[in-house]
Short mmCIF file of C-alpha atoms in Angstrom, two decimals:
data_model
loop_
_atom_site.label_atom_id
_atom_site.label_comp_id
_atom_site.label_asym_id
_atom_site.label_seq_id
_atom_site.Cartn_x
_atom_site.Cartn_y
_atom_site.Cartn_z
CA UNK A 179 0.00 -0.03 0.03
CA UNK A 180 2.96 2.28 0.32
CA UNK A 181 3.22 2.34 -3.45
CA UNK A 182 -0.29 2.80 -4.70
CA UNK A 183 -0.89 2.25 -8.38
CA UNK A 184 -3.37 4.40 -10.11
CA UNK A 185 -6.40 3.31 -8.22
CA UNK A 186 -8.90 5.46 -10.07
CA UNK A 187 -11.09 2.44 -9.78
CA UNK A 188 -14.64 2.35 -10.76
CA UNK A 189 -14.63 2.42 -14.54
CA UNK A 190 -18.24 3.36 -14.53
CA UNK A 191 -17.96 6.56 -12.61
CA UNK A 192 -15.41 8.58 -14.58
CA UNK A 193 -15.80 9.90 -18.13
CA UNK A 194 -12.66 9.93 -20.25
CA UNK A 195 -10.56 13.00 -19.85
CA UNK A 196 -11.41 14.37 -23.29
CA UNK A 197 -15.06 14.39 -22.31
CA UNK A 198 -16.31 11.66 -24.64
CA UNK A 199 -18.30 8.95 -22.90
CA UNK A 200 -16.41 5.67 -22.36
CA UNK A 201 -17.56 2.66 -24.33
CA UNK A 202 -18.20 -0.78 -23.08
CA UNK A 203 -14.93 -2.71 -23.01
CA UNK A 204 -15.72 -6.35 -23.78
CA UNK A 205 -12.53 -7.68 -22.22
CA UNK A 206 -13.09 -6.69 -18.63
CA UNK A 207 -15.81 -6.68 -16.00
CA UNK A 208 -17.37 -3.35 -15.07
CA UNK A 209 -19.77 -2.95 -12.15
CA UNK A 210 -23.25 -1.88 -13.26
CA UNK A 211 -24.23 1.57 -12.20
CA UNK A 212 -26.80 1.60 -9.40
CA UNK A 213 -29.35 3.73 -11.31
CA UNK A 214 -29.76 5.61 -14.56
CA UNK A 215 -28.46 8.75 -12.82
CA UNK A 216 -25.13 6.96 -12.18
CA UNK A 217 -24.80 5.65 -15.73
CA UNK A 218 -21.73 6.72 -17.65
CA UNK A 219 -21.29 4.06 -20.32
CA UNK A 220 -24.12 4.48 -22.86
CA UNK A 221 -26.56 1.57 -23.02
CA UNK A 222 -25.23 -0.14 -19.94
CA UNK A 223 -28.10 -1.63 -17.87
CA UNK A 224 -28.36 -0.50 -14.32
CA UNK A 225 -28.56 -2.60 -11.14
CA UNK A 226 -32.03 -1.20 -10.54
CA UNK A 227 -33.21 -2.23 -14.01
CA UNK A 228 -31.82 -5.75 -13.65
CA UNK A 229 -33.46 -6.31 -10.31
CA UNK A 230 -36.78 -4.93 -11.55
CA UNK A 231 -36.65 -6.98 -14.69
CA UNK A 232 -36.37 -10.29 -12.78
CA UNK A 233 -39.21 -9.15 -10.54
CA UNK A 234 -41.52 -7.85 -13.24
CA UNK A 235 -40.97 -10.69 -15.63
CA UNK A 236 -40.67 -13.69 -13.27
CA UNK A 237 -41.69 -12.50 -9.83
CA UNK A 238 -38.24 -13.15 -8.39
CA UNK A 239 -38.08 -11.01 -5.22
CA UNK A 240 -35.63 -8.10 -5.30
CA UNK A 241 -34.10 -9.27 -2.00
CA UNK A 242 -32.81 -12.34 -3.90
CA UNK A 243 -29.98 -10.11 -5.12
CA UNK A 244 -29.08 -8.38 -1.91
CA UNK A 245 -25.74 -10.10 -1.62
CA UNK A 246 -24.78 -9.97 -5.30
CA UNK A 247 -22.98 -7.31 -7.31
CA UNK A 248 -23.79 -7.01 -11.02
CA UNK A 249 -21.18 -6.66 -13.77
CA UNK A 250 -21.12 -6.30 -17.56
CA UNK A 251 -18.55 -7.91 -19.82
CA UNK A 252 -19.02 -8.42 -23.48
CA UNK A 253 -21.87 -6.71 -25.22
CA UNK A 254 -24.72 -6.76 -22.75
CA UNK A 255 -23.72 -9.88 -20.87
CA UNK A 256 -24.65 -9.34 -17.25
CA UNK A 257 -23.00 -11.35 -14.44
CA UNK A 258 -24.02 -11.77 -10.80
CA UNK A 259 -21.14 -12.12 -8.37
CA UNK A 260 -21.54 -12.99 -4.72
CA UNK A 261 -18.56 -10.92 -3.64
CA UNK A 262 -17.49 -7.39 -4.40
CA UNK A 263 -14.15 -6.35 -5.84
CA UNK A 264 -12.86 -3.07 -7.27
CA UNK A 265 -14.21 -2.21 -10.75
CA UNK A 266 -13.13 -2.80 -13.41
CA UNK A 267 -11.73 -6.33 -13.04
CA UNK A 268 -9.53 -8.02 -15.60
CA UNK A 269 -10.67 -11.65 -15.14
CA UNK A 270 -11.83 -14.59 -17.25
CA UNK A 271 -15.03 -15.01 -15.22
CA UNK A 272 -16.82 -13.29 -12.41
CA UNK A 273 -19.72 -15.15 -10.85
CA UNK A 274 -22.59 -16.41 -13.00
CA UNK A 275 -23.77 -14.96 -16.32
CA UNK A 276 -27.38 -14.28 -15.63
CA UNK A 277 -28.74 -12.48 -18.72
CA UNK A 278 -28.12 -10.75 -21.97
CA UNK A 279 -29.24 -7.15 -22.12
CA UNK A 280 -28.69 -4.45 -24.72
CA UNK A 281 -31.39 -5.89 -26.92
CA UNK A 282 -35.09 -5.31 -27.05
CA UNK A 283 -36.02 -8.45 -25.15
CA UNK A 284 -33.62 -9.33 -22.40
CA UNK A 285 -32.79 -13.10 -22.29
CA UNK A 286 -32.03 -14.93 -19.04
CA UNK A 287 -29.42 -17.65 -19.08
CA UNK A 288 -30.17 -21.35 -18.51
CA UNK A 289 -27.77 -21.39 -15.58
CA UNK A 290 -29.31 -18.38 -13.93
CA UNK A 291 -32.78 -19.79 -14.26
CA UNK A 292 -31.66 -23.11 -12.74
CA UNK A 293 -30.07 -21.31 -9.82
CA UNK A 294 -32.52 -18.48 -9.12
CA UNK A 295 -35.64 -19.66 -10.93
CA UNK A 296 -37.06 -21.71 -7.99
CA UNK A 297 -38.22 -18.37 -6.58
CA UNK A 298 -40.13 -17.46 -9.78
CA UNK A 299 -43.90 -17.03 -9.62
CA UNK A 300 -44.68 -15.70 -13.12
CA UNK A 301 -44.04 -16.90 -16.68
CA UNK A 302 -43.11 -20.40 -15.48
CA UNK A 303 -44.25 -23.10 -17.89
CA UNK A 304 -44.52 -26.45 -16.14
CA UNK A 305 -43.84 -29.28 -18.59
CA UNK A 306 -44.87 -32.93 -18.32
CA UNK A 307 -42.29 -35.70 -18.56
CA UNK A 308 -42.19 -36.03 -22.30
CA UNK A 309 -42.22 -32.27 -22.89
CA UNK A 310 -39.39 -31.72 -20.41
CA UNK A 311 -37.30 -34.45 -22.02
CA UNK A 312 -37.89 -32.90 -25.47
CA UNK A 313 -36.95 -29.48 -24.11
CA UNK A 314 -33.71 -30.80 -22.51
CA UNK A 315 -32.75 -32.30 -25.88
CA UNK A 316 -32.97 -28.86 -27.38
CA UNK A 317 -36.09 -29.62 -29.49
CA UNK A 318 -38.81 -27.07 -30.23
CA UNK A 319 -42.36 -28.22 -29.66
CA UNK A 320 -46.00 -27.07 -30.06
CA UNK A 321 -47.52 -26.03 -26.77
CA UNK A 322 -50.88 -24.45 -27.47
CA UNK A 323 -52.10 -24.82 -23.85
CA UNK A 324 -49.84 -22.00 -22.53
CA UNK A 325 -51.91 -18.80 -22.23
CA UNK A 326 -49.35 -16.65 -20.43
CA UNK A 327 -46.98 -14.06 -21.88
CA UNK A 328 -45.06 -14.61 -25.08
CA UNK A 329 -41.31 -14.23 -25.05
CA UNK A 330 -38.69 -15.75 -22.77
CA UNK A 331 -40.26 -18.08 -20.19
CA UNK A 332 -38.86 -20.34 -17.52
CA UNK A 333 -39.60 -23.97 -18.15
CA UNK A 334 -39.88 -26.31 -15.21
CA UNK A 335 -40.88 -29.83 -14.32
CA UNK A 336 -41.61 -31.91 -11.29
CA UNK A 337 -38.71 -33.80 -9.81
CA UNK A 338 -37.99 -35.28 -6.37
CA UNK A 339 -41.12 -33.83 -4.81
CA UNK A 340 -40.86 -30.30 -6.12
CA UNK A 341 -41.09 -28.10 -9.23
CA UNK A 342 -37.57 -27.37 -10.56
CA UNK A 343 -36.54 -24.98 -13.35
CA UNK A 344 -35.21 -26.73 -16.47
CA UNK A 345 -34.17 -23.79 -18.65
CA UNK A 346 -35.27 -20.91 -20.80
CA UNK A 347 -37.87 -21.26 -23.49
CA UNK A 348 -38.88 -18.81 -26.15
CA UNK A 349 -42.67 -18.98 -26.51
CA UNK A 350 -44.12 -17.63 -29.76
CA UNK A 351 -47.26 -18.43 -31.77
CA UNK A 352 -48.15 -21.57 -29.84
CA UNK A 353 -44.60 -22.95 -30.06
CA UNK A 354 -42.09 -23.42 -27.28
CA UNK A 355 -38.56 -23.14 -28.50
CA UNK A 356 -35.73 -24.59 -26.40
CA UNK A 357 -32.74 -22.36 -25.82
CA UNK A 358 -30.74 -24.94 -23.89
CA UNK A 359 -27.16 -24.37 -25.05
CA UNK A 360 -25.59 -27.17 -27.11
CA UNK A 361 -23.13 -28.00 -24.34
CA UNK A 362 -26.00 -28.47 -21.81
CA UNK A 363 -28.33 -30.53 -23.93
CA UNK A 364 -28.99 -34.15 -22.82
CA UNK A 365 -30.95 -37.01 -24.24
CA UNK A 366 -32.91 -37.81 -21.09
CA UNK A 367 -35.41 -40.61 -20.80
CA UNK A 368 -38.84 -39.24 -20.23
CA UNK B 296 12.14 -48.47 -11.06
CA UNK B 297 8.64 -47.71 -12.33
CA UNK B 298 5.46 -47.36 -10.30
CA UNK B 299 3.77 -49.16 -8.73
CA UNK B 300 6.84 -51.33 -7.78
CA UNK B 301 8.71 -48.14 -6.97
CA UNK B 302 6.54 -47.61 -3.89
CA UNK B 303 6.35 -51.23 -2.63
CA UNK B 304 8.55 -50.35 0.34
CA UNK B 305 6.15 -47.63 1.46
CA UNK B 306 2.94 -49.60 1.59
CA UNK B 307 1.79 -52.19 4.13
CA UNK B 308 0.53 -54.69 1.52
CA UNK B 309 2.35 -54.27 -1.86
CA UNK B 310 0.30 -57.04 -3.51
CA UNK B 311 -3.02 -55.41 -2.55
CA UNK B 312 -1.66 -52.05 -3.63
CA UNK B 313 -0.72 -53.35 -7.06
CA UNK B 314 -3.97 -55.24 -7.49
CA UNK B 315 -6.00 -52.18 -6.65
CA UNK B 316 -4.06 -50.14 -9.18
CA UNK B 317 -5.15 -52.57 -11.88
CA UNK B 318 -8.92 -52.33 -11.06
CA UNK B 319 -11.04 -49.68 -12.78
CA UNK B 320 -12.56 -47.06 -10.49
CA UNK B 321 -16.26 -46.74 -9.81
CA UNK B 322 -17.96 -43.65 -11.17
CA UNK B 323 -18.48 -41.24 -8.27
CA UNK B 324 -20.52 -38.03 -8.01
CA UNK B 325 -20.67 -35.30 -5.40
CA UNK B 326 -24.00 -33.69 -4.58
CA UNK B 327 -23.95 -29.94 -5.24
CA UNK B 328 -25.51 -28.44 -2.18
CA UNK B 329 -25.76 -24.98 -3.80
CA UNK B 330 -28.70 -26.37 -5.82
CA UNK B 331 -30.18 -29.17 -3.81
CA UNK B 332 -29.81 -31.51 -0.84
CA UNK B 333 -28.25 -34.99 -0.76
CA UNK B 334 -31.73 -36.32 0.01
CA UNK B 335 -33.41 -34.71 -3.06
CA UNK B 336 -30.59 -35.77 -5.35
CA UNK B 337 -30.89 -39.36 -4.09
CA UNK B 338 -34.68 -39.23 -4.51
CA UNK B 339 -34.22 -38.10 -8.07
CA UNK B 340 -31.76 -40.86 -8.88
CA UNK B 341 -34.14 -43.37 -7.30
CA UNK B 342 -37.06 -42.08 -9.37
CA UNK B 343 -34.97 -42.53 -12.54
CA UNK B 344 -33.80 -45.96 -11.58
CA UNK B 345 -30.12 -44.94 -11.42
CA UNK B 346 -28.32 -47.30 -9.01
CA UNK B 347 -25.80 -45.97 -6.52
CA UNK B 348 -24.38 -46.45 -3.06
CA UNK B 349 -23.54 -43.70 -0.60
CA UNK B 350 -19.91 -43.77 0.46
CA UNK B 351 -19.28 -44.85 4.05
CA UNK B 352 -18.03 -41.46 5.06
CA UNK B 353 -20.09 -38.85 3.23
CA UNK B 354 -23.88 -38.83 2.45
CA UNK B 355 -23.29 -36.48 -0.46
CA UNK B 356 -20.65 -38.57 -2.22
CA UNK B 357 -22.32 -41.35 -4.24
CA UNK B 358 -20.80 -44.31 -6.10
CA UNK B 359 -22.84 -45.03 -9.20
CA UNK B 360 -23.42 -48.59 -10.31
CA UNK B 361 -22.92 -47.70 -13.93
CA UNK B 362 -20.43 -45.32 -15.49
CA UNK B 363 -21.21 -41.71 -16.29
CA UNK B 364 -23.67 -39.42 -14.52
CA UNK B 365 -24.32 -37.31 -17.61
CA UNK B 366 -27.60 -38.67 -18.81
CA UNK B 367 -29.77 -38.17 -15.75
CA UNK B 368 -32.14 -35.39 -14.70
CA UNK B 369 -30.30 -34.57 -11.44
CA UNK B 370 -27.15 -34.11 -13.45
CA UNK B 371 -28.93 -31.84 -15.93
CA UNK B 372 -30.13 -29.70 -13.04
CA UNK B 373 -26.55 -29.27 -11.78
CA UNK B 374 -27.35 -31.32 -8.66
CA UNK B 375 -24.44 -33.68 -9.29
CA UNK B 376 -20.83 -33.29 -10.31
CA UNK B 377 -18.61 -36.20 -11.33
CA UNK B 378 -15.73 -36.08 -8.89
CA UNK B 379 -13.46 -38.86 -7.78
CA UNK B 380 -13.88 -39.74 -4.09
CA UNK B 381 -10.33 -38.82 -3.03
CA UNK B 382 -10.54 -35.53 -4.84
CA UNK B 383 -13.12 -34.35 -2.32
CA UNK B 384 -10.58 -34.46 0.52
CA UNK B 385 -8.51 -31.29 0.00
CA UNK B 386 -11.49 -28.94 0.16
CA UNK B 387 -12.59 -30.65 3.40
CA UNK B 388 -9.04 -30.18 4.76
CA UNK B 389 -9.03 -26.50 3.73
CA UNK B 390 -12.40 -26.01 5.49
CA UNK B 391 -13.23 -22.62 3.92
CA UNK B 392 -15.80 -20.40 5.67
CA UNK B 393 -18.52 -18.23 4.19
CA UNK B 394 -17.24 -14.77 3.46
CA UNK B 395 -13.54 -15.63 3.22
CA UNK B 396 -11.16 -14.93 0.37
CA UNK B 397 -9.92 -18.26 -0.97
CA UNK B 398 -7.43 -19.06 -3.75
CA UNK B 399 -7.55 -22.18 -5.80
CA UNK B 400 -4.16 -21.98 -7.52
CA UNK B 401 -4.66 -24.74 -10.12
CA UNK B 402 -8.44 -24.76 -10.38
CA UNK B 403 -9.37 -26.22 -13.78
CA UNK B 404 -11.55 -28.13 -14.46
CA UNK B 405 -13.22 -26.98 -11.26
CA UNK B 406 -14.25 -29.98 -9.17
CA UNK B 407 -12.48 -28.61 -6.07
CA UNK B 408 -13.18 -24.94 -6.73
CA UNK B 409 -16.92 -25.60 -6.98
CA UNK B 410 -16.76 -27.75 -3.82
CA UNK B 411 -15.03 -24.86 -2.05
CA UNK B 412 -17.84 -22.55 -3.18
CA UNK B 413 -20.45 -25.00 -1.85
CA UNK B 414 -18.67 -25.30 1.52
CA UNK B 415 -18.73 -21.51 1.72
CA UNK B 416 -22.47 -21.40 0.92
CA UNK B 417 -21.45 -19.34 -2.13
CA UNK B 418 -20.47 -16.38 0.11
CA UNK B 419 -17.08 -14.66 -0.07
CA UNK B 420 -14.77 -15.06 -2.96
CA UNK B 421 -13.06 -18.09 -4.51
CA UNK B 422 -10.37 -17.00 -7.01
CA UNK B 423 -10.04 -19.98 -9.32
CA UNK B 424 -6.84 -19.66 -11.27
CA UNK B 425 -5.30 -21.86 -13.94
CA UNK B 426 -2.44 -21.25 -16.31
CA UNK B 427 -4.05 -23.27 -19.11
CA UNK B 428 -6.52 -21.08 -20.96
CA UNK B 429 -8.09 -24.07 -22.73
CA UNK B 430 -8.91 -25.77 -19.42
CA UNK B 431 -10.45 -22.58 -18.08
CA UNK B 432 -13.49 -23.01 -20.26
CA UNK B 433 -14.15 -26.34 -18.53
CA UNK B 434 -13.81 -24.58 -15.17
CA UNK B 435 -16.30 -21.88 -16.15
CA UNK B 436 -18.70 -24.39 -17.68
CA UNK B 437 -18.72 -26.50 -14.56
CA UNK B 438 -19.05 -23.53 -12.19
CA UNK B 439 -22.01 -22.14 -14.19
CA UNK B 440 -23.73 -25.53 -14.44
CA UNK B 441 -23.43 -25.92 -10.63
CA UNK B 442 -24.79 -22.37 -10.13
CA UNK B 443 -21.73 -21.00 -8.38
CA UNK B 444 -21.73 -17.18 -8.09
CA UNK B 445 -18.74 -16.48 -5.81
CA UNK B 446 -16.01 -17.66 -8.21
CA UNK B 447 -13.68 -15.23 -9.99
CA UNK B 448 -11.68 -16.96 -12.75
CA UNK B 449 -8.10 -15.86 -13.60
CA UNK B 450 -5.50 -17.06 -16.09
CA UNK B 451 -2.04 -16.61 -14.53
CA UNK B 452 1.07 -18.60 -13.77
CA UNK B 453 0.34 -19.50 -10.16
CA UNK B 454 4.02 -19.28 -9.25
CA UNK B 455 3.90 -15.50 -9.85
CA UNK B 456 0.24 -14.96 -9.12
CA UNK B 457 -0.63 -11.29 -8.87
CA UNK B 458 -3.54 -9.83 -6.96
CA UNK B 459 -3.27 -6.59 -8.90
CA UNK B 460 -6.49 -7.31 -10.85
CA UNK B 461 -8.26 -7.31 -7.47
CA UNK B 462 -6.88 -3.92 -6.37
CA UNK B 463 -3.70 -5.01 -4.54
CA UNK B 464 -1.38 -2.05 -3.94
CA UNK B 465 -4.25 0.42 -4.42
CA UNK B 466 -6.38 2.30 -1.95
CA UNK B 467 -9.50 0.58 -3.22
CA UNK B 468 -11.79 -0.24 -0.33
CA UNK B 469 -12.70 -3.64 -1.78
CA UNK B 470 -9.20 -4.73 -2.69
CA UNK B 471 -7.98 -8.25 -1.96
CA UNK B 472 -4.37 -8.27 -0.75
CA UNK B 473 -4.12 -11.66 0.93
CA UNK B 474 -6.06 -14.87 1.12
CA UNK B 475 -7.59 -16.41 4.16
CA UNK B 476 -6.99 -19.89 2.63
CA UNK B 477 -5.32 -21.30 -0.38
CA UNK B 478 -5.54 -24.70 -2.11
CA UNK B 479 -2.64 -26.00 -4.16
CA UNK B 480 -3.92 -29.02 -6.03
CA UNK B 481 -0.70 -29.14 -7.95
CA UNK B 482 0.04 -30.45 -11.42
CA UNK B 483 1.74 -33.77 -10.88
CA UNK B 484 2.85 -37.07 -12.38
CA UNK B 485 -0.69 -38.42 -11.72
CA UNK B 486 0.45 -41.88 -10.62
CA UNK B 487 -2.67 -42.11 -8.43
CA UNK B 488 -4.99 -41.76 -11.43
CA UNK B 489 -3.86 -45.11 -12.86
CA UNK B 490 -7.32 -46.67 -12.21
CA UNK B 491 -9.04 -44.21 -14.51
CA UNK B 492 -6.08 -43.41 -16.80
CA UNK B 493 -4.32 -46.66 -17.73
CA UNK B 494 -1.54 -44.71 -19.49
CA UNK B 495 -0.50 -42.98 -16.27
CA UNK B 496 2.41 -45.33 -15.66
CA UNK B 497 3.50 -45.59 -19.31
CA UNK B 498 3.90 -41.84 -19.46
CA UNK B 499 5.82 -41.80 -16.21
CA UNK B 500 9.52 -40.78 -16.07
CA UNK B 501 11.78 -39.78 -13.24
CA UNK B 502 12.70 -36.70 -15.28
CA UNK B 503 9.05 -35.59 -15.30
CA UNK B 504 8.75 -36.19 -11.56
CA UNK B 505 11.78 -34.09 -10.87
CA UNK B 506 10.72 -31.34 -13.30
CA UNK B 507 7.18 -31.02 -12.02
CA UNK B 508 8.48 -30.98 -8.38
CA UNK B 509 10.15 -27.62 -9.18
CA UNK B 510 6.83 -26.21 -10.36
CA UNK B 511 5.07 -27.56 -7.30
CA UNK B 512 7.56 -25.92 -4.98
CA UNK B 513 7.04 -22.59 -6.77
CA UNK B 514 3.25 -22.72 -6.52
CA UNK B 515 3.22 -23.82 -2.88
CA UNK B 516 5.70 -21.09 -1.99
CA UNK B 517 3.46 -18.41 -3.68
CA UNK B 518 0.42 -19.81 -1.87
CA UNK B 519 2.14 -19.44 1.50
CA UNK B 520 3.28 -15.96 0.66
CA UNK B 521 -0.13 -14.86 -0.51
CA UNK B 522 -1.99 -16.22 2.57
CA UNK B 523 -2.36 -14.12 5.76
CA UNK B 524 -0.67 -15.18 8.98
CA UNK B 525 -3.00 -17.66 10.71
CA UNK B 526 -4.41 -18.64 7.37
CA UNK B 527 -4.52 -22.18 5.97
CA UNK B 528 -2.85 -23.68 2.91
CA UNK B 529 -3.62 -27.18 1.70
CA UNK B 530 -1.23 -29.02 -0.60
CA UNK B 531 -2.57 -31.95 -2.57
CA UNK B 532 -1.48 -34.15 -5.46
CA UNK B 533 -2.83 -37.31 -7.08
CA UNK B 534 0.55 -39.01 -7.03
CA UNK B 535 2.68 -41.20 -4.74
CA UNK B 536 6.18 -39.93 -5.47
CA UNK B 537 7.73 -38.43 -2.30
CA UNK B 538 9.71 -36.14 -4.56
CA UNK B 539 6.38 -34.44 -5.41
CA UNK B 540 4.84 -34.62 -1.93
CA UNK B 541 6.93 -34.63 1.24
CA UNK B 542 9.97 -33.16 -0.47
CA UNK B 543 7.81 -30.22 -1.66
CA UNK B 544 6.49 -29.69 1.87
CA UNK B 545 10.05 -29.92 3.23
CA UNK B 546 11.10 -27.26 0.80
CA UNK B 547 8.52 -24.67 1.83
CA UNK B 548 8.90 -25.54 5.53
CA UNK B 549 12.48 -24.35 5.07
CA UNK B 550 11.14 -20.80 4.66
CA UNK B 551 10.27 -20.75 8.36
CA UNK B 552 6.90 -19.10 7.77
CA UNK B 553 4.54 -22.02 7.87
CA UNK B 554 4.02 -25.29 9.75
CA UNK B 555 2.24 -28.63 9.12
CA UNK B 556 -1.05 -29.03 11.03
CA UNK B 557 -2.85 -32.25 11.98
CA UNK B 558 -6.04 -32.87 10.02
CA UNK B 559 -8.31 -35.88 10.35
CA UNK B 560 -10.06 -37.16 7.23
CA UNK B 561 -13.72 -38.16 7.75
CA UNK B 562 -14.26 -41.20 9.97
CA UNK B 563 -14.06 -44.35 7.93
CA UNK B 564 -11.50 -43.04 5.43
CA UNK B 565 -8.19 -44.74 5.98
CA UNK B 566 -4.86 -43.02 5.20
CA UNK B 567 -1.14 -43.50 5.93
CA UNK B 568 1.18 -40.85 7.34
CA UNK B 569 3.65 -38.89 5.20
CA UNK B 570 7.11 -40.48 4.91
CA UNK B 571 10.22 -38.83 6.40
CA UNK B 572 12.80 -40.81 4.43
CA UNK B 573 13.04 -41.67 0.76
CA UNK B 574 15.94 -42.96 -1.27
CA UNK B 575 18.55 -41.48 1.01
CA UNK B 576 16.81 -38.16 1.58
CA UNK B 577 15.23 -37.19 4.91
CA UNK B 578 12.45 -34.69 5.36
CA UNK B 579 11.19 -32.47 8.18
CA UNK B 580 9.65 -34.86 10.76
CA UNK B 581 6.35 -32.90 10.72
CA UNK B 582 5.56 -34.16 7.18
CA UNK B 583 4.23 -37.25 8.96
CA UNK B 584 1.09 -35.14 9.58
CA UNK B 585 0.35 -35.36 5.84
CA UNK B 586 -1.99 -38.08 4.51
CA UNK B 587 -1.06 -40.63 1.90
CA UNK B 588 -4.02 -42.37 0.28
CA UNK B 589 -3.28 -45.70 -1.31
CA UNK B 590 -5.87 -47.19 -3.67
CA UNK B 591 -6.26 -50.44 -1.75
CA UNK B 592 -7.16 -48.73 1.56
CA UNK B 593 -10.57 -47.33 0.56
CA UNK B 594 -10.97 -48.60 -3.01
CA UNK B 595 -10.27 -45.12 -4.44
CA UNK B 596 -7.60 -43.46 -6.56
CA UNK B 597 -4.24 -42.50 -5.01
CA UNK B 598 -3.79 -39.17 -3.38
CA UNK B 599 -1.67 -36.99 -1.04
CA UNK B 600 -3.02 -34.17 1.12
CA UNK B 601 -1.37 -31.92 3.69
CA UNK B 602 -2.58 -28.98 5.73
CA UNK B 603 -0.31 -26.04 6.58
CA UNK B 604 -0.79 -22.98 8.69
CA UNK B 605 0.93 -19.73 7.74
CA UNK B 606 2.71 -18.54 10.89
CA UNK B 607 4.41 -15.29 9.88
#
């Protein structure tokens, strides 16, 4: 500590010295600004927006995120990290990638939905055995019985005495598309 | 002389040792308590008709009757992680607590890093480092599948690991300057993996043992230096060679800033003490506190695990 480096720190709080707004740097993690008033990097989602989005869309209580900091790396990829470290961070990973923002419809990640989805109360499509197996294989399927919102939904099924999130579906025109990433797909017996 | 004959003088029953090395290993999974309980995971396996037995010493470590946990619902949900039984020991020895800063120096592909996160209830920070960028993708994939959120992943040479990315040598309030605990699950000659990797002995050479021992000493030295006084460092390998185990401990003990500590593996898990003499060399007597795991003792892979406390 006797030889402090330039600890100017939070990359989200300081405009560049020439006055132009900084751009999102896709090789490092930057902490999300708390609110729109704190935003410096154009288009960067705020902590408030992220928490409200999970609540509005899926009913996941805001308190779920009390112990997590939110970070952006890459274009609109938002990560939840259980710790807090100085921003920006040059690292290969920081917590769990929970959603993709910077597009009209934000898309939650399969892994976030599996971890935080058990608290969801809205836009959860409960699949039967065969539907869930089809979904886990990555197959799209007709599902006319769903009468909730269109767009990205949490799919779930019953296992070991409870309802458990499976992944993220895109529901459009009576069809449920599976967004399970290739590396997570499994051919599971129904 | 090649393994396993090379170690016949160290084991109580060389024939049983050699015979165990020739048997394949059962497929073992660890229940990921960040996403479920051992009870629910077992219920889900039961419902799918997947056969298993709980290990004698841990309700969340299950031996599957058939190989490969991949094609089951509990695996898809990230409730299970394929992890060899002995490989669960070092995280238990390290005993990380929620909220601490913990370093996993050689973390890929992530079995132990994710176990550390689970033991910490996903609170605090695990910095999972690996020098192999290719293997880091496996670490990240496993951590995400298991729902870990307290892992930061770095790609550095552990021997010169720098905390600068985390604000070391700045006035940042949230900087990390030292670790509370560090795990060195070192790259090694992997003799103890013979039961799952039949080429392990064919690829063996004394030159490799001696070369990798230098790397091990460098990583363990960095771990001791980066850990706060009173903090814990665990050193582990999956090999039998004393050159890579007790001799490495002896080397860092020579720095005078750390000491071996007693640690008891879970009841029912049999180990042998570290050796203080090998091929004319003698080691610090405290290395007897380390644990050697021979495959015939518990029907597992081979392993070595030692717990150190940083004293200065």
